[in-house]
Short mmCIF file of C-alpha atoms in Angstrom, two decimals:
data_model
loop_
_atom_site.label_atom_id
_atom_site.label_comp_id
_atom_site.label_asym_id
_atom_site.label_seq_id
_atom_site.Cartn_x
_atom_site.Cartn_y
_atom_site.Cartn_z
CA MET M 1 -2.32 12.16 14.67
CA GLU M 2 -1.18 8.49 14.05
CA SER M 3 1.29 8.07 11.30
CA VAL M 4 0.61 6.32 8.05
CA GLU M 5 2.26 3.10 8.87
CA LYS M 6 -0.14 2.83 11.66
CA MET M 7 -3.33 3.59 9.93
CA ASP M 8 -5.09 0.44 9.01
CA ILE M 9 -8.36 0.21 7.48
CA GLU M 10 -11.04 -2.34 8.86
CA LEU M 11 -13.01 -3.04 5.77
CA ASN M 12 -15.79 -4.88 7.47
CA GLU M 13 -18.79 -2.73 6.23
CA GLN M 14 -21.91 -4.15 4.67
CA GLY M 15 -22.57 -3.65 0.98
CA LEU M 16 -25.69 -2.32 -0.63
CA ASP M 17 -27.29 -5.81 -0.64
CA GLY M 18 -26.52 -6.19 2.95
CA SER M 19 -23.51 -8.80 2.50
CA PRO M 20 -20.17 -8.14 4.13
CA VAL M 21 -17.84 -6.24 1.83
CA CYS M 22 -14.44 -7.42 3.13
CA VAL M 23 -13.14 -8.68 6.39
CA LYS M 24 -9.46 -8.12 5.64
CA LYS M 25 -7.23 -5.45 6.82
CA MET M 26 -4.83 -3.43 4.60
CA HIS M 27 -2.61 -0.42 4.94
CA LEU M 28 -3.96 2.42 3.21
CA PHE M 29 -1.08 3.11 0.98
CA GLU M 30 0.59 -0.30 1.06
CA HIS M 31 0.26 -0.76 -2.76
CA ILE M 32 1.74 2.64 -3.87
CA GLY M 33 5.48 2.67 -2.49
CA PRO M 34 6.88 6.21 -3.04
CA LEU M 35 3.59 7.85 -2.89
CA ALA M 36 2.69 6.71 0.59
CA ALA M 37 4.93 9.38 2.16
CA ALA M 38 2.98 12.26 0.37
CA ALA M 39 -0.39 11.12 2.02
CA GLN M 40 0.44 11.81 5.75
CA SER M 41 -1.16 15.29 5.76
CA TYR M 42 -4.84 15.88 5.45
CA GLY M 43 -6.69 18.47 3.39
CA PRO M 44 -6.03 19.45 -0.06
CA LYS M 45 -2.52 18.06 0.09
CA ARG M 46 -3.79 14.72 0.87
CA THR M 47 -6.56 14.82 -1.67
CA HIS M 48 -4.00 15.65 -4.36
CA SER M 49 -1.84 12.86 -3.22
CA ARG M 50 -5.01 10.44 -3.26
CA LEU M 51 -5.58 11.58 -6.78
CA LEU M 52 -2.09 10.78 -7.80
CA MET M 53 -2.28 7.26 -6.18
CA SER M 54 -5.50 6.38 -8.10
CA ILE M 55 -4.13 7.68 -11.38
CA TYR M 56 -1.01 5.37 -10.72
CA ILE M 57 -3.07 2.43 -9.81
CA VAL M 58 -5.73 2.52 -12.56
CA ILE M 59 -3.24 3.86 -15.55
CA PHE M 60 0.19 3.36 -14.79
CA LYS M 61 0.14 0.12 -12.87
CA ALA M 62 -1.54 -1.84 -15.56
CA ARG M 63 0.95 -3.16 -18.34
CA ILE M 64 -2.11 -3.34 -20.97
CA ASN M 65 -2.25 0.46 -20.87
CA VAL M 66 0.85 0.50 -23.03
CA LEU M 67 -1.84 0.28 -25.82
CA VAL M 68 -3.75 3.42 -24.65
CA PRO M 69 -1.98 5.74 -26.92
CA PHE M 70 -3.60 3.92 -30.01
CA GLY M 71 -6.78 5.39 -29.43
CA PRO M 72 -5.56 9.17 -29.88
CA LEU M 73 -3.57 8.14 -32.70
CA ALA M 74 -6.68 6.79 -34.37
CA VAL M 75 -8.26 10.19 -34.11
CA VAL M 76 -5.32 11.88 -35.57
CA LEU M 77 -5.42 9.56 -38.39
CA HIS M 78 -8.89 10.03 -39.22
CA TYR M 79 -8.50 13.58 -39.87
CA LEU M 80 -4.93 13.53 -41.15
CA THR M 81 -5.18 10.66 -43.66
CA GLY M 82 -8.74 9.45 -43.80
CA LYS M 83 -7.42 5.81 -44.39
CA HIS M 84 -10.34 3.72 -42.72
CA GLY M 85 -8.29 0.54 -42.43
CA TRP M 86 -5.60 2.13 -40.17
CA VAL M 87 -8.42 4.24 -38.34
CA PHE M 88 -10.22 0.97 -37.72
CA PHE M 89 -7.22 -0.99 -36.47
CA PHE M 90 -5.96 1.83 -34.36
CA SER M 91 -9.31 2.33 -32.74
CA LEU M 92 -9.79 -1.49 -32.19
CA VAL M 93 -6.44 -1.87 -30.39
CA GLY M 94 -7.28 1.44 -28.39
CA ILE M 95 -10.43 0.20 -27.04
CA ILE M 96 -9.05 -3.16 -25.61
CA PRO M 97 -7.02 -1.59 -22.47
CA LEU M 98 -10.17 0.68 -22.08
CA ALA M 99 -12.38 -2.32 -21.76
CA GLU M 100 -9.94 -4.05 -19.44
CA ARG M 101 -9.70 -1.13 -17.13
CA LEU M 102 -13.69 -0.89 -17.32
CA GLY M 103 -13.64 -4.30 -15.82
CA TYR M 104 -10.94 -3.49 -13.30
CA ALA M 105 -12.96 -0.49 -12.19
CA THR M 106 -16.08 -2.40 -11.77
CA GLU M 107 -14.51 -5.20 -9.71
CA GLN M 108 -13.08 -2.39 -7.20
CA LEU M 109 -16.76 -0.98 -6.96
CA ALA M 110 -18.01 -4.60 -6.41
CA TYR M 111 -16.03 -4.68 -3.10
CA TYR M 112 -18.35 -1.85 -1.65
CA THR M 113 -21.69 -3.24 -3.20
CA GLY M 114 -21.46 -6.74 -2.14
CA PRO M 115 -21.19 -9.98 -4.38
CA THR M 116 -24.77 -10.15 -5.92
CA ILE M 117 -24.98 -6.37 -6.95
CA GLY M 118 -21.15 -6.58 -7.83
CA GLY M 119 -21.83 -9.52 -10.23
CA LEU M 120 -24.46 -7.70 -11.97
CA LEU M 121 -22.42 -4.57 -12.26
CA ASN M 122 -19.72 -6.45 -13.67
CA ALA M 123 -21.76 -7.95 -16.33
CA THR M 124 -23.32 -4.44 -17.24
CA PHE M 125 -19.98 -2.47 -17.40
CA GLY M 126 -18.37 -5.46 -19.07
CA ASN M 127 -21.02 -4.93 -21.91
CA ALA M 128 -20.59 -1.26 -21.87
CA THR M 129 -18.39 -1.26 -24.88
CA GLU M 130 -20.71 -3.51 -26.86
CA MET M 131 -23.91 -1.19 -25.97
CA ILE M 132 -22.04 2.03 -27.04
CA ILE M 133 -20.65 0.73 -30.22
CA SER M 134 -24.19 -0.67 -30.90
CA ILE M 135 -25.91 2.53 -30.19
CA TYR M 136 -23.38 4.49 -32.52
CA ALA M 137 -24.09 2.08 -35.26
CA LEU M 138 -27.77 2.08 -34.82
CA LYS M 139 -27.63 5.98 -34.98
CA ASN M 140 -25.97 5.62 -38.28
CA GLY M 141 -28.45 3.26 -39.63
CA MET M 142 -26.12 0.06 -39.54
CA ILE M 143 -28.78 -2.26 -38.38
CA ARG M 144 -26.88 -5.43 -39.31
CA VAL M 145 -23.61 -4.34 -37.79
CA VAL M 146 -25.58 -3.81 -34.42
CA GLN M 147 -27.22 -7.46 -35.06
CA GLN M 148 -24.10 -9.08 -35.92
CA SER M 149 -21.90 -7.46 -33.30
CA LEU M 150 -24.27 -8.13 -30.52
CA LEU M 151 -24.71 -11.94 -31.79
CA GLY M 152 -20.80 -11.98 -31.98
CA SER M 153 -20.41 -11.06 -28.38
CA ILE M 154 -22.82 -13.90 -27.39
CA LEU M 155 -20.98 -16.41 -29.48
CA SER M 156 -17.51 -15.19 -28.19
CA ASN M 157 -18.53 -15.29 -24.49
CA MET M 158 -19.98 -18.69 -24.60
CA LEU M 159 -17.36 -20.43 -26.90
CA LEU M 160 -14.12 -18.21 -26.69
CA VAL M 161 -14.10 -16.93 -23.34
CA LEU M 162 -15.66 -20.03 -21.56
CA GLY M 163 -13.53 -22.30 -23.70
CA CYS M 164 -10.28 -20.39 -22.65
CA ALA M 165 -11.27 -20.49 -19.10
CA PHE M 166 -12.11 -24.19 -19.09
CA LEU M 167 -8.92 -24.94 -20.68
CA SER M 168 -6.84 -22.61 -18.53
CA GLY M 169 -8.39 -24.07 -15.26
CA GLY M 170 -8.19 -27.65 -16.44
CA ILE M 171 -4.47 -27.44 -17.18
CA VAL M 172 -3.70 -25.63 -13.64
CA HIS M 173 -6.07 -28.06 -12.09
CA SER M 174 -5.36 -31.31 -14.17
CA ASN M 175 -5.55 -33.74 -11.53
CA LYS M 176 -9.26 -33.29 -11.04
CA ASP M 177 -12.62 -32.11 -12.65
CA GLN M 178 -13.30 -28.58 -11.55
CA VAL M 179 -17.03 -28.45 -10.35
CA PHE M 180 -19.43 -25.49 -10.49
CA ASN M 181 -23.00 -25.07 -9.48
CA LYS M 182 -25.67 -26.57 -11.85
CA ALA M 183 -28.66 -24.47 -10.52
CA ALA M 184 -27.33 -21.09 -11.73
CA ALA M 185 -25.89 -22.70 -15.21
CA VAL M 186 -29.49 -24.11 -15.85
CA VAL M 187 -31.19 -20.80 -15.06
CA ASN M 188 -28.81 -19.17 -17.46
CA SER M 189 -29.23 -21.86 -20.21
CA GLY M 190 -33.01 -21.43 -20.07
CA LEU M 191 -32.85 -17.49 -20.62
CA LEU M 192 -30.59 -18.29 -23.61
CA LEU M 193 -32.91 -20.42 -25.00
CA MET M 194 -35.83 -18.08 -24.48
CA ALA M 195 -33.66 -15.41 -26.45
CA VAL M 196 -33.11 -18.06 -29.25
CA MET M 197 -37.03 -18.25 -29.34
CA GLY M 198 -37.32 -14.54 -29.51
CA LEU M 199 -34.72 -14.29 -32.41
CA MET M 200 -36.13 -17.37 -34.25
CA PHE M 201 -39.72 -16.56 -34.77
CA PRO M 202 -39.30 -13.24 -36.73
CA ALA M 203 -36.63 -14.92 -38.88
CA VAL M 204 -39.13 -18.11 -39.51
CA LEU M 205 -41.82 -15.46 -40.28
CA HIS M 206 -39.72 -13.73 -42.65
CA PHE M 207 -38.32 -16.78 -44.73
CA THR M 208 -41.64 -18.49 -44.73
CA HIS M 209 -43.38 -15.43 -46.11
CA SER M 210 -46.24 -15.85 -43.91
CA GLU M 211 -46.33 -12.23 -42.44
CA VAL M 212 -49.52 -10.42 -42.33
CA GLN M 213 -47.94 -7.35 -43.85
CA TYR M 214 -44.57 -8.12 -45.45
CA GLY M 215 -41.61 -6.09 -43.89
CA LYS M 216 -43.82 -4.79 -41.10
CA SER M 217 -45.27 -7.96 -39.26
CA GLU M 218 -41.52 -9.21 -38.27
CA VAL M 219 -40.96 -5.49 -36.95
CA SER M 220 -44.02 -5.52 -34.82
CA LEU M 221 -43.42 -8.92 -33.58
CA SER M 222 -39.84 -7.96 -32.56
CA ARG M 223 -41.02 -5.10 -30.71
CA PHE M 224 -43.31 -7.13 -28.94
CA SER M 225 -41.02 -9.98 -28.23
CA SER M 226 -38.22 -7.49 -27.08
CA CYS M 227 -40.89 -5.88 -24.25
CA VAL M 228 -41.57 -9.43 -23.11
CA MET M 229 -37.78 -10.41 -23.00
CA LEU M 230 -37.23 -7.16 -21.02
CA VAL M 231 -39.68 -8.20 -18.45
CA ALA M 232 -38.27 -11.62 -18.19
CA TYR M 233 -34.79 -10.25 -17.58
CA ALA M 234 -36.26 -7.86 -14.95
CA SER M 235 -37.69 -10.99 -13.36
CA TYR M 236 -34.64 -12.65 -13.61
CA LEU M 237 -32.70 -9.61 -11.71
CA PHE M 238 -35.44 -9.60 -8.97
CA PHE M 239 -34.97 -13.32 -8.56
CA GLN M 240 -31.28 -12.90 -7.82
CA LEU M 241 -31.51 -9.77 -5.75
CA LYS M 242 -34.71 -10.66 -3.72
CA GLY M 243 -35.70 -14.19 -4.38
CA ARG M 244 -34.61 -17.55 -3.24
CA HIS M 245 -30.89 -16.89 -2.20
CA ASN M 246 -30.61 -20.49 -1.01
CA LEU M 247 -30.53 -21.76 -4.70
CA TYR M 248 -27.00 -19.78 -4.91
CA SER M 249 -25.99 -20.08 -1.34
CA PRO M 250 -23.52 -23.07 -1.96
CA ILE M 251 -21.72 -20.63 -4.49
CA ASP M 252 -21.65 -17.68 -1.73
CA GLU M 253 -20.58 -20.20 0.97
CA GLU M 254 -17.64 -21.69 -1.21
CA GLU M 255 -16.59 -18.23 -2.16
CA ASN M 256 -16.37 -17.06 1.24
CA GLN M 257 -14.00 -20.16 2.29
CA ASN M 258 -12.03 -19.33 -0.67
CA ASP M 259 -11.59 -15.85 0.40
CA ASP M 260 -10.24 -16.66 3.91
CA VAL M 261 -7.44 -18.42 2.24
CA ASP M 262 -6.66 -15.51 -0.17
CA SER M 263 -4.03 -12.68 0.70
CA ASP M 264 -4.83 -9.28 1.90
CA GLU M 265 -3.89 -7.78 -1.38
CA GLU M 266 -6.24 -9.91 -3.39
CA ASP M 267 -9.32 -9.30 -1.00
CA ALA M 268 -8.70 -5.45 -0.32
CA PRO M 269 -9.91 -2.84 -2.82
CA GLU M 270 -7.15 -0.64 -4.13
CA ILE M 271 -9.13 2.46 -4.90
CA THR M 272 -12.33 4.00 -3.11
CA PHE M 273 -15.95 3.87 -3.89
CA TRP M 274 -16.08 7.26 -5.35
CA GLU M 275 -12.84 6.85 -7.48
CA SER M 276 -14.31 3.61 -8.84
CA ILE M 277 -17.46 5.81 -10.07
CA ALA M 278 -15.38 8.49 -11.40
CA TRP M 279 -13.08 6.11 -13.29
CA LEU M 280 -16.10 4.29 -14.74
CA ALA M 281 -17.51 7.66 -16.15
CA VAL M 282 -14.12 8.69 -17.53
CA LEU M 283 -13.50 5.43 -19.20
CA THR M 284 -17.06 5.09 -20.56
CA ALA M 285 -16.68 8.63 -22.02
CA TRP M 286 -13.26 7.77 -23.83
CA VAL M 287 -14.82 4.52 -24.97
CA SER M 288 -17.75 6.35 -26.62
CA ILE M 289 -15.37 8.71 -28.32
CA LEU M 290 -13.36 5.77 -29.98
CA SER M 291 -16.53 3.88 -30.85
CA GLY M 292 -17.76 6.70 -32.95
CA TYR M 293 -14.65 6.69 -35.11
CA LEU M 294 -14.53 2.70 -34.90
CA VAL M 295 -18.10 2.74 -36.35
CA ASP M 296 -17.57 5.11 -38.95
CA ALA M 297 -14.32 3.08 -40.39
CA ILE M 298 -16.03 -0.24 -40.59
CA GLU M 299 -17.17 -0.12 -43.94
CA GLY M 300 -13.84 1.31 -45.42
CA ALA M 301 -11.79 -1.05 -43.39
CA SER M 302 -13.74 -3.84 -44.95
CA GLU M 303 -12.84 -2.78 -48.34
CA ALA M 304 -9.30 -1.70 -47.37
CA MET M 305 -8.63 -5.38 -45.70
CA SER M 306 -10.61 -7.48 -48.38
CA MET M 307 -12.45 -8.63 -45.45
CA PRO M 308 -16.60 -9.25 -44.91
CA VAL M 309 -18.29 -6.75 -42.96
CA ALA M 310 -20.00 -9.73 -41.21
CA PHE M 311 -16.88 -11.09 -40.14
CA ILE M 312 -15.47 -7.67 -38.67
CA SER M 313 -18.88 -7.47 -36.82
CA VAL M 314 -19.14 -10.81 -35.45
CA ILE M 315 -15.47 -11.95 -34.72
CA LEU M 316 -13.33 -8.77 -34.47
CA LEU M 317 -15.73 -6.46 -32.59
CA PRO M 318 -16.51 -8.78 -29.95
CA ILE M 319 -13.12 -9.92 -29.25
CA VAL M 320 -12.05 -6.40 -28.42
CA GLY M 321 -15.40 -5.70 -26.30
CA ASN M 322 -14.96 -8.95 -24.33
CA ALA M 323 -11.40 -8.15 -23.29
CA ALA M 324 -12.45 -7.48 -19.56
CA GLU M 325 -14.51 -10.78 -19.60
CA HIS M 326 -11.83 -12.78 -21.14
CA ALA M 327 -9.14 -11.97 -18.69
CA SER M 328 -11.20 -12.14 -15.62
CA ALA M 329 -12.91 -15.58 -16.44
CA ILE M 330 -9.52 -17.26 -17.04
CA MET M 331 -8.15 -15.84 -13.98
CA PHE M 332 -11.06 -17.09 -11.83
CA ALA M 333 -10.94 -20.41 -13.52
CA MET M 334 -7.25 -20.94 -12.65
CA LYS M 335 -8.18 -19.99 -9.06
CA ASP M 336 -10.92 -22.84 -9.09
CA LYS M 337 -13.62 -20.51 -8.92
CA LEU M 338 -15.64 -21.64 -11.79
CA ASP M 339 -18.91 -20.21 -10.52
CA ILE M 340 -17.64 -16.80 -10.90
CA THR M 341 -16.34 -17.73 -14.12
CA LEU M 342 -19.73 -18.80 -15.47
CA GLY M 343 -21.12 -15.75 -13.82
CA VAL M 344 -18.94 -13.80 -16.18
CA ALA M 345 -19.02 -15.70 -19.34
CA ILE M 346 -22.71 -17.15 -19.39
CA GLY M 347 -24.11 -14.16 -17.32
CA SER M 348 -22.75 -11.67 -19.68
CA SER M 349 -24.23 -13.71 -22.90
CA THR M 350 -27.52 -13.85 -20.86
CA GLN M 351 -27.36 -10.08 -20.21
CA ILE M 352 -26.70 -9.16 -24.06
CA SER M 353 -29.41 -11.71 -25.36
CA MET M 354 -32.18 -10.79 -22.78
CA PHE M 355 -31.43 -7.08 -22.24
CA LEU M 356 -28.92 -5.59 -24.70
CA ILE M 357 -30.67 -6.81 -28.10
CA PRO M 358 -34.24 -5.95 -26.77
CA PHE M 359 -32.89 -2.74 -25.38
CA CYS M 360 -31.34 -1.93 -28.98
CA VAL M 361 -34.87 -2.83 -30.59
CA VAL M 362 -36.60 -0.34 -28.33
CA ILE M 363 -33.80 2.49 -28.88
CA GLY M 364 -34.25 1.93 -32.41
CA TRP M 365 -38.04 2.17 -32.10
CA ILE M 366 -37.51 5.51 -30.45
CA MET M 367 -35.22 6.69 -33.17
CA GLY M 368 -37.55 5.55 -35.88
CA LYS M 369 -34.98 3.10 -36.90
CA GLU M 370 -36.56 -0.37 -37.99
CA MET M 371 -34.06 -2.71 -35.60
CA ASP M 372 -35.86 -6.08 -35.43
CA LEU M 373 -34.97 -9.49 -33.95
CA ASN M 374 -34.62 -10.97 -37.65
CA PHE M 375 -31.08 -11.95 -37.39
CA GLN M 376 -31.14 -13.74 -40.57
CA LEU M 377 -31.42 -17.75 -41.05
CA PHE M 378 -27.53 -18.10 -40.82
CA GLU M 379 -26.76 -16.08 -37.77
CA THR M 380 -29.88 -17.40 -35.88
CA ALA M 381 -29.02 -21.13 -36.43
CA SER M 382 -25.33 -20.13 -35.36
CA LEU M 383 -26.88 -18.91 -32.01
CA PHE M 384 -29.13 -21.87 -31.65
CA ILE M 385 -26.51 -24.60 -32.00
CA THR M 386 -23.97 -22.63 -29.87
CA VAL M 387 -26.67 -22.64 -27.17
CA LEU M 388 -27.30 -26.20 -27.44
CA VAL M 389 -23.54 -27.05 -27.43
CA VAL M 390 -22.92 -24.93 -24.22
CA ALA M 391 -26.01 -26.24 -22.40
CA PHE M 392 -24.70 -30.13 -23.18
CA MET M 393 -21.30 -29.05 -21.88
CA LEU M 394 -22.75 -27.67 -18.70
CA GLN M 395 -25.33 -30.31 -17.61
CA GLU M 396 -22.95 -32.29 -15.76
CA GLY M 397 -21.74 -29.38 -13.47
CA THR M 398 -18.08 -30.18 -14.38
CA ALA M 399 -15.27 -28.62 -16.38
CA ASN M 400 -11.91 -29.84 -17.75
CA TYR M 401 -9.38 -28.74 -20.31
CA PHE M 402 -10.99 -31.23 -22.89
CA LYS M 403 -14.37 -29.27 -22.96
CA GLY M 404 -12.34 -26.21 -23.23
CA ILE M 405 -10.66 -27.25 -26.23
CA MET M 406 -13.79 -28.47 -27.92
CA LEU M 407 -15.41 -25.00 -27.07
CA ILE M 408 -12.51 -23.12 -28.82
CA LEU M 409 -12.74 -25.49 -31.69
CA CYS M 410 -16.32 -24.85 -32.15
CA TYR M 411 -15.55 -21.14 -32.01
CA LEU M 412 -13.02 -21.41 -34.79
CA ILE M 413 -15.56 -23.23 -36.84
CA VAL M 414 -17.91 -20.41 -36.39
CA ALA M 415 -14.94 -17.83 -37.40
CA ALA M 416 -14.34 -19.55 -40.56
CA SER M 417 -17.95 -19.68 -41.42
CA PHE M 418 -18.56 -16.06 -41.07
CA PHE M 419 -15.34 -15.43 -42.97
CA GLU M 420 -16.98 -17.18 -45.87
CA HIS M 421 -20.34 -15.70 -45.25
CA ILE M 422 -21.87 -12.89 -47.60
CA ASP M 423 -24.65 -10.97 -45.68
CA PRO M 424 -27.85 -11.05 -47.83
CA ASN M 425 -28.67 -7.48 -46.38
CA SER M 426 -25.33 -5.87 -46.67
CA ASN M 427 -27.02 -2.99 -48.76
CA ASP M 428 -28.83 -2.18 -45.55
CA ASN M 429 -25.73 -0.79 -44.02
#
């Protein structure tokens, strides 16, 4: 039996989509240090040491996990004091490291599934926090909170996340304009405009009072449009996975060239395939628990902090839910990998608008809740203008720090607008 120092793993397997997972070599326990000696034997002892290493990597190695205790404190405060303002704040802070760790576990899983499926997994689990919060709010009949939090996630991804990524990448690479593939950006922009169409017609139908049946026609239209949008998103997934790969081949080739330059620690996964799945399950469960307390405290927190529910739903909740996307988008932009940055920011917005929002309408239909696509005139106009601004920013296929500043300033205008906005349907919550 060879010693641990001589045990190298050749990570040259094929992912689920047939692409090579990784071509680097790494020592099995090179990132763990003191725990490496405990893993020299096989059997139960090795399994136990592997578990300890996995816990160390996911929990203790990340500095952001110092915020994890805020979650249990929120639960304790809920039962001891009942002060919704503090429960909301502690739940909000406690979810931040969980969202970031969800992103990390998804990235680790992507090493084994390949880049295409990995990108879809990254977008899906990156939006897991928003999905869980939305389902809890929908179950409690807080339809406006669901609508506004999902809208806020789209606005946050397209303006704040993408703006910070462009700004950071532009500062690091100030001597040039960063370049990304325009084809993928155009496809996503088209899907976002289709989502705006799906949201706009129910709102126009409502505010022009031209429904066949008042209060029912917009719900029926929303459910039909949601089914169409889900079919469109499924077609988009098929296009990505089985369709014209040559459209995205420049991205793949550039990534492969950059990967050859990166270090072993950057390319090699730190946890195994099944450990990644297990951590995704554990983290999702804990996010689900905290989301329940967070949603229950929203209205009380709004009164305690003298802050509109619309501002909490559109601005505060998405910033927490997008913690993973925010960190990874900036990191990839600073490494001059803007195609991945756009996949994280714009891809996440596309998934929310074309999948998560219609999915919530269908789930509300099953629950007997009249969740619709009528996001009211103010919210729909905000989304429409945001999509137009971002589409114009992306049409050249280049990025720099000035574009990043412009997107961030646009987000500040949106945030200030919702702070002064009174929800006309606040009684529905």
